[in-house]
Amino acid sequence: MSLSSTYEIDIATVSESKIGAVDFDNLAFGTTFTDHMFICDFKNGVWQKPQITPYQPFLLDPSAKVFHYGQAIFEGMKAYKDENEDVWLFRPDQNLERFNKSAVRMAMPEIDENIFMNGLHTLIDLERNWVKKGLGNTLYIRPFMIAIGSGVIAAPSTQYRFMIILSPAKSYYSGEVKVIIAEHYSRAANGGIGAAKAAGNYSAQFYPTKLANDKGFQQIIWTDDATHTQLEEAGTMNVFFRINDTLFTAPTSERILDGVTRKSLIEIAKRDGIKVEEKSVLVTELVEAAKNGTLKEVFGAGTAAVVNPIVGFSYQDVYYELPKIEKSVAIRLKESITNIQYKLSQDTFGWTVKV
Ligand SMILES: Cc1ncc(COP(=O)(O)O)c(C=O)c1O
């Protein structure tokens, strides 16, 4: 533990770990949880004493505001184990910053930095056996906050619960990903909550994504809500396009989540001499580039999958297949970032933090 503890945590541990019953070679993403969880309530205008308890369900009043008004935000991050059995986080300061931006946007209290970081480090330290060595093995970390105050009145809650739960995960591979470009539905709108990691952003995607799945596409490339002409995100990932030798990704805005993977890949690309521009690509430019052969790669970027190459896209019912590239920029960037995360290469950026 490298952090000094400002807030002492009450810790109640399990009498017997369930780790022996877990098949670490066959983990379905996000379905197995470790023995303990971190919990800290906010009431009377202050954060209360944090606790670590056995992982377990808890009771809420049926009128709790999270159920009715969706005041809920979350983060997604990972811990990695290196060859010396040391456990590392990747840019946790960025997740804390984004979490608190989400909190402000959803009229929720910001989490105290000490509670977040100390909770994260203490919980992961306790669960370090759940982080397995080897590329692709990770501990997925889910910090979240919900409104637990009661009352079916459409106003912000006065009581909140901040929690961290942990889920061991294998590298996330979703098979060949074909995407459809959104022509009607939107993920986010100007003035909306697209830049927040708010629960409602995800539930709003389920229905259009189901329609896309029914047509044989795994994900949607979201376009701007006003004109549906600018390419913005892919499913729950940021998206990159390589046209000739230049990588393009939309600049962050109030419609786009400021992804930690996205910003890290941009910095790695710049370091490695790969041309990268934060510029919106128009749907018409993408179609044109696919037709004239200058479109080389499209890939999503996010914590869960790291980099997710896309094999083709559909627009106005026409399917465009992408070329198969041996040593793609997507794979090169994925190797570079994962080598930093697993301490297989030098972290010249200072992004990794030891637990
Ligand atoms: C909508 C959306 N965009 C982008 C990302 C990628 O962000 P990050 O790289 O921080 O995981 C995420 C996911 O986690 C997301 O939910």
Coordinates of C-alpha atoms and ligand atoms in Angstrom, one line a residue:
M1 CA 0.0 0.0 0.0
S2 CA 1.6 3.2 -1.1
L3 CA -1.1 5.6 0.2
S4 CA -1.3 6.9 3.7
S5 CA -4.7 6.2 5.2
T6 CA -6.6 9.4 6.1
Y7 CA -9.8 7.5 6.5
E8 CA -9.6 4.4 8.5
I9 CA -11.6 1.6 7.0
D10 CA -13.6 -0.9 9.1
I11 CA -12.7 -4.3 7.7
A12 CA -14.8 -7.5 8.2
T13 CA -13.3 -10.4 6.3
V14 CA -14.9 -13.7 5.2
S15 CA -14.2 -16.8 7.3
E16 CA -13.4 -18.8 4.1
S17 CA -12.6 -17.5 0.6
K18 CA -14.6 -18.8 -2.3
I19 CA -11.6 -18.5 -4.6
G20 CA -11.0 -22.3 -4.6
A21 CA -14.3 -22.8 -6.5
V22 CA -13.5 -20.4 -9.3
D23 CA -12.4 -21.7 -12.7
F24 CA -10.0 -18.9 -13.7
D25 CA -9.6 -20.4 -17.2
N26 CA -13.3 -20.1 -18.0
L27 CA -14.5 -16.8 -16.7
A28 CA -17.5 -15.1 -18.3
F29 CA -16.8 -11.4 -18.2
G30 CA -18.3 -9.6 -15.2
T31 CA -20.1 -12.5 -13.6
T32 CA -17.7 -13.7 -10.8
F33 CA -16.9 -11.4 -7.9
T34 CA -14.2 -11.5 -5.2
D35 CA -14.8 -12.2 -1.5
H36 CA -15.1 -8.6 -0.4
M37 CA -16.5 -5.2 -1.3
F38 CA -15.9 -1.6 -0.3
I39 CA -18.8 0.5 0.8
C40 CA -19.1 4.1 2.0
D41 CA -22.3 6.0 2.5
F42 CA -23.0 9.8 2.2
K43 CA -25.5 11.3 4.5
N44 CA -26.1 14.6 6.4
G45 CA -23.8 16.2 3.8
V46 CA -20.7 14.1 4.6
W47 CA -19.1 10.8 3.7
Q48 CA -19.4 8.3 6.5
K49 CA -16.8 5.8 7.8
P50 CA -15.8 3.5 5.0
Q51 CA -16.1 -0.3 5.3
I52 CA -14.9 -3.4 3.7
T53 CA -17.3 -6.3 4.1
P54 CA -17.9 -9.7 2.6
Y55 CA -19.4 -9.4 -0.9
Q56 CA -23.1 -9.6 -0.3
P57 CA -26.5 -8.2 -1.3
F58 CA -28.0 -5.3 0.6
L59 CA -31.5 -3.9 1.2
L60 CA -32.8 -0.6 -0.1
D61 CA -36.2 1.1 0.3
P62 CA -38.4 0.4 -2.8
S63 CA -38.7 4.2 -3.2
A64 CA -34.9 4.7 -3.3
K65 CA -34.2 7.3 -6.0
V66 CA -31.8 5.1 -7.9
F67 CA -34.8 2.9 -8.9
H68 CA -37.0 5.8 -10.1
Y69 CA -34.7 8.5 -11.4
G70 CA -31.6 6.6 -12.3
Q71 CA -29.2 8.6 -10.2
A72 CA -26.3 6.2 -10.7
I73 CA -22.8 6.5 -12.1
F74 CA -19.9 4.1 -12.4
E75 CA -16.3 3.5 -13.5
G76 CA -14.5 0.6 -15.2
M77 CA -10.8 0.0 -14.6
K78 CA -8.4 -2.9 -14.2
A79 CA -5.6 -4.3 -12.0
Y80 CA -2.8 -6.3 -13.5
K81 CA -0.2 -8.7 -12.0
D82 CA 3.4 -8.6 -13.2
E83 CA 5.9 -11.5 -13.3
N84 CA 7.2 -10.5 -9.8
E85 CA 3.6 -10.9 -8.3
D86 CA 3.3 -7.1 -7.9
V87 CA -0.2 -5.7 -8.6
W88 CA -0.6 -2.5 -10.7
L89 CA -3.3 -0.1 -11.5
F90 CA -3.4 1.9 -14.7
R91 CA -4.0 5.7 -14.5
P92 CA -6.5 5.5 -11.5
D93 CA -6.3 9.3 -11.2
Q94 CA -8.1 9.5 -14.5
N95 CA -10.9 7.3 -13.4
L96 CA -11.3 9.3 -10.2
E97 CA -11.4 12.5 -12.1
R98 CA -14.0 11.2 -14.6
F99 CA -16.1 9.7 -11.7
N100 CA -16.3 13.1 -10.1
K101 CA -17.2 14.8 -13.4
S102 CA -20.0 12.3 -13.7
A103 CA -21.1 13.0 -10.1
V104 CA -21.3 16.7 -10.8
R105 CA -23.3 16.2 -13.9
M106 CA -25.8 13.9 -12.1
A107 CA -26.2 16.2 -9.1
M108 CA -24.4 13.7 -6.9
P109 CA -21.7 14.4 -4.3
E110 CA -18.1 14.1 -5.4
I111 CA -16.2 11.2 -3.8
D112 CA -13.4 12.2 -1.6
E113 CA -10.0 11.4 -3.2
N114 CA -8.8 9.6 -0.1
I115 CA -11.9 7.4 0.2
F116 CA -11.7 6.4 -3.4
M117 CA -7.9 5.8 -3.6
N118 CA -7.6 4.3 -0.1
G119 CA -10.6 2.1 -0.7
L120 CA -9.3 0.9 -4.0
H121 CA -5.8 0.1 -2.7
T122 CA -7.0 -1.6 0.5
L123 CA -9.6 -3.7 -1.2
I124 CA -7.3 -4.8 -4.0
D125 CA -4.5 -5.5 -1.5
L126 CA -6.9 -7.8 0.4
E127 CA -7.9 -9.6 -2.9
R128 CA -4.5 -9.8 -4.5
N129 CA -4.8 -13.6 -4.9
W130 CA -7.7 -12.9 -7.3
V131 CA -5.3 -11.2 -9.7
K132 CA -3.7 -13.8 -11.9
K133 CA -0.4 -13.5 -13.7
G134 CA -0.2 -13.7 -17.4
L135 CA -1.2 -11.4 -20.3
G136 CA -5.0 -11.2 -20.6
N137 CA -5.6 -12.0 -16.9
T138 CA -7.0 -9.0 -15.1
L139 CA -9.1 -7.9 -12.1
Y140 CA -11.9 -5.7 -13.4
I141 CA -12.7 -3.0 -11.0
R142 CA -16.2 -1.4 -10.8
P143 CA -16.5 1.7 -8.6
F144 CA -20.0 3.0 -8.6
M145 CA -22.4 5.4 -6.7
I146 CA -26.2 5.2 -6.3
A147 CA -28.8 7.4 -4.8
I148 CA -30.2 5.5 -1.8
G149 CA -32.4 8.2 -0.3
S150 CA -36.1 7.3 -0.3
G151 CA -39.0 9.2 -1.8
V152 CA -40.7 9.2 -5.2
I153 CA -40.1 12.9 -5.7
A154 CA -38.1 13.9 -8.8
A155 CA -35.3 15.7 -7.0
P156 CA -31.7 14.7 -6.2
S157 CA -31.3 12.4 -3.2
T158 CA -29.6 13.5 0.0
Q159 CA -28.2 10.0 0.6
Y160 CA -25.8 8.1 -1.6
R161 CA -23.8 4.8 -1.5
F162 CA -20.3 4.6 -3.0
M163 CA -19.0 1.0 -3.6
I164 CA -16.2 -0.9 -5.2
I165 CA -16.6 -4.4 -6.4
L166 CA -14.0 -6.6 -8.2
S167 CA -14.4 -9.2 -10.8
P168 CA -11.6 -11.4 -12.2
A169 CA -11.6 -11.4 -16.0
K170 CA -9.8 -13.0 -18.9
S171 CA -9.0 -10.8 -21.9
Y172 CA -12.2 -9.8 -23.5
Y173 CA -12.6 -11.1 -27.0
S174 CA -15.9 -10.5 -28.7
G175 CA -15.2 -12.4 -32.0
E176 CA -15.4 -10.6 -35.3
V177 CA -17.1 -7.3 -34.8
K178 CA -19.3 -5.9 -37.6
V179 CA -21.0 -2.6 -36.9
I180 CA -23.9 -0.6 -38.2
I181 CA -23.8 3.2 -38.4
A182 CA -26.6 4.9 -36.5
E183 CA -29.0 6.7 -38.7
H184 CA -31.8 7.3 -36.3
Y185 CA -30.9 6.5 -32.6
S186 CA -28.4 8.4 -30.6
R187 CA -26.3 7.6 -27.6
A188 CA -25.9 11.2 -26.5
A189 CA -27.1 14.7 -27.3
N190 CA -25.7 18.2 -26.9
G191 CA -26.6 19.3 -23.4
G192 CA -27.1 15.7 -22.3
I193 CA -25.1 13.2 -20.2
G194 CA -23.0 11.5 -22.9
A195 CA -19.7 12.6 -21.3
A196 CA -20.8 11.1 -17.9
K197 CA -20.5 7.5 -17.1
A198 CA -24.1 7.5 -16.0
A199 CA -26.1 4.3 -15.9
G200 CA -28.9 5.7 -18.1
N201 CA -26.5 6.1 -21.0
Y202 CA -26.1 2.3 -21.1
S203 CA -29.8 1.3 -20.7
A204 CA -30.7 3.7 -23.5
Q205 CA -28.3 1.8 -25.8
F206 CA -29.8 -1.6 -25.2
Y207 CA -32.8 -1.4 -27.5
P208 CA -31.0 0.1 -30.6
T209 CA -28.2 -2.4 -30.0
K210 CA -30.7 -5.3 -29.9
L211 CA -32.1 -4.1 -33.2
A212 CA -28.5 -4.1 -34.6
N213 CA -27.9 -7.6 -33.2
D214 CA -31.0 -8.9 -34.8
K215 CA -29.6 -7.7 -38.2
G216 CA -26.3 -9.6 -37.5
F217 CA -24.2 -6.6 -36.2
Q218 CA -22.5 -6.7 -32.9
Q219 CA -22.3 -3.0 -32.2
I220 CA -23.5 0.4 -33.4
I221 CA -21.2 3.3 -34.4
W222 CA -23.0 6.2 -32.8
T223 CA -23.2 9.4 -34.8
D224 CA -24.0 13.0 -33.6
D225 CA -27.7 13.3 -32.6
A226 CA -28.4 16.5 -34.6
T227 CA -27.3 15.4 -38.1
H228 CA -26.1 11.8 -37.9
T229 CA -23.2 12.8 -40.1
Q230 CA -20.3 12.6 -37.6
L231 CA -18.9 9.4 -36.3
E232 CA -18.6 9.5 -32.5
E233 CA -18.3 6.2 -30.5
A234 CA -18.5 2.4 -31.2
G235 CA -20.8 0.6 -28.7
T236 CA -19.4 1.4 -25.3
M237 CA -15.9 2.3 -26.7
N238 CA -14.2 5.2 -28.3
V239 CA -13.5 4.6 -32.0
F240 CA -10.5 5.1 -34.2
F241 CA -10.3 5.2 -38.0
R242 CA -7.1 4.7 -40.0
I243 CA -7.3 6.4 -43.4
N244 CA -4.1 5.9 -45.3
D245 CA -1.4 6.4 -42.6
T246 CA -3.4 8.7 -40.2
L247 CA -5.5 7.7 -37.3
F248 CA -8.5 9.8 -36.6
T249 CA -10.7 9.8 -33.5
A250 CA -13.5 12.3 -32.6
P251 CA -12.4 15.0 -30.2
T252 CA -14.0 14.6 -26.8
S253 CA -17.2 16.7 -26.3
E254 CA -20.2 16.7 -24.1
R255 CA -21.5 13.8 -26.3
I256 CA -18.4 11.6 -26.0
L257 CA -16.9 9.8 -23.0
D258 CA -13.3 10.9 -22.4
G259 CA -11.8 7.3 -22.5
V260 CA -8.6 6.5 -20.6
T261 CA -7.7 4.0 -23.3
R262 CA -8.4 6.6 -26.1
K263 CA -6.2 9.2 -24.5
S264 CA -3.4 6.7 -23.7
L265 CA -3.4 5.3 -27.3
I266 CA -3.2 8.8 -28.7
E267 CA -0.1 9.4 -26.6
I268 CA 1.5 6.1 -27.5
A269 CA 0.8 6.7 -31.2
K270 CA 2.4 10.1 -31.0
R271 CA 5.5 8.6 -29.2
D272 CA 5.7 5.9 -31.9
G273 CA 5.5 8.3 -34.8
I274 CA 2.0 7.2 -35.9
K275 CA 0.1 10.2 -37.2
V276 CA -3.0 10.8 -35.1
E277 CA -5.6 13.5 -35.3
E278 CA -8.4 14.3 -33.0
K279 CA -10.9 15.2 -35.6
S280 CA -14.5 14.1 -36.4
V281 CA -14.7 11.8 -39.4
L282 CA -17.9 12.2 -41.4
V283 CA -19.9 9.2 -42.5
T284 CA -19.6 10.4 -46.1
E285 CA -15.7 10.5 -45.7
L286 CA -15.7 6.9 -44.2
V287 CA -17.9 5.5 -47.1
E288 CA -15.7 7.3 -49.6
A289 CA -12.5 6.0 -48.0
A290 CA -13.9 2.4 -47.9
K291 CA -14.8 2.7 -51.6
N292 CA -11.5 4.1 -52.8
G293 CA -9.4 1.7 -50.6
T294 CA -7.9 4.4 -48.3
L295 CA -9.8 3.1 -45.3
K296 CA -7.4 0.7 -43.7
E297 CA -8.7 0.1 -40.1
V298 CA -11.5 0.8 -37.7
F299 CA -11.2 -0.2 -34.1
G300 CA -12.9 0.5 -30.7
A301 CA -10.8 1.4 -27.7
G302 CA -11.9 0.9 -24.0
T303 CA -10.8 -0.7 -20.8
A304 CA -12.7 -4.0 -21.2
A305 CA -11.5 -5.0 -24.7
V306 CA -8.5 -2.7 -24.8
V307 CA -8.6 -2.6 -28.6
N308 CA -11.4 -4.2 -30.6
P309 CA -10.8 -4.4 -34.4
I310 CA -13.9 -4.0 -36.5
V311 CA -14.1 -6.1 -39.7
G312 CA -16.8 -4.1 -41.5
F313 CA -19.6 -1.6 -41.3
S314 CA -23.1 -1.1 -42.7
Y315 CA -24.5 2.2 -43.8
Q316 CA -27.9 2.7 -45.5
D317 CA -28.1 -1.1 -45.9
V318 CA -24.8 -1.3 -47.8
Y319 CA -22.1 -3.4 -46.2
Y320 CA -18.5 -2.3 -46.5
E321 CA -15.8 -4.9 -45.6
L322 CA -12.4 -3.7 -44.3
P323 CA -9.2 -5.1 -45.6
K324 CA -7.5 -7.8 -43.6
I325 CA -4.2 -6.4 -42.3
E326 CA -1.4 -8.6 -40.9
K327 CA 0.4 -6.2 -38.5
S328 CA -2.3 -3.6 -38.0
V329 CA -1.9 -0.4 -36.1
A330 CA -4.7 -1.5 -33.8
I331 CA -2.7 -4.6 -32.7
R332 CA 0.6 -2.6 -32.4
L333 CA -1.1 -0.1 -30.1
K334 CA -2.8 -2.9 -28.1
E335 CA 0.6 -4.6 -27.6
S336 CA 2.2 -1.3 -26.5
I337 CA -0.5 -0.4 -24.0
T338 CA -0.8 -3.9 -22.5
N339 CA 3.0 -4.2 -22.2
I340 CA 2.9 -1.0 -20.1
Q341 CA 0.0 -2.3 -18.0
Y342 CA 1.7 -5.7 -17.3
K343 CA 5.1 -4.0 -16.7
L344 CA 6.6 -5.8 -19.7
S345 CA 8.0 -2.6 -21.0
Q346 CA 9.2 0.6 -19.4
D347 CA 6.4 2.9 -18.3
T348 CA 8.0 6.1 -19.6
F349 CA 4.6 7.9 -19.2
G350 CA 4.4 7.2 -15.4
W351 CA 0.9 5.7 -15.8
T352 CA 1.2 2.6 -13.6
V353 CA 0.6 2.7 -9.9
K354 CA 1.6 -0.1 -7.5
V355 CA -1.0 -1.5 -5.1
Ligands
LIG1 C1 -19.4 5.1 -23.8 C2 -18.0 4.7 -23.5 N1 -17.1 5.2 -24.3 C3 -15.8 4.9 -24.2 C4 -15.3 4.1 -23.2 C5 -13.9 3.8 -23.0 O1 -13.4 4.4 -21.8 P1 -12.1 3.8 -21.1 O2 -11.0 3.7 -22.1 O3 -11.8 4.8 -20.0 O4 -12.5 2.5 -20.6 C6 -16.3 3.5 -22.3 C7 -15.9 2.6 -21.3 O5 -15.6 2.2 -20.5 C8 -17.7 3.8 -22.5 O6 -18.6 3.3 -21.7

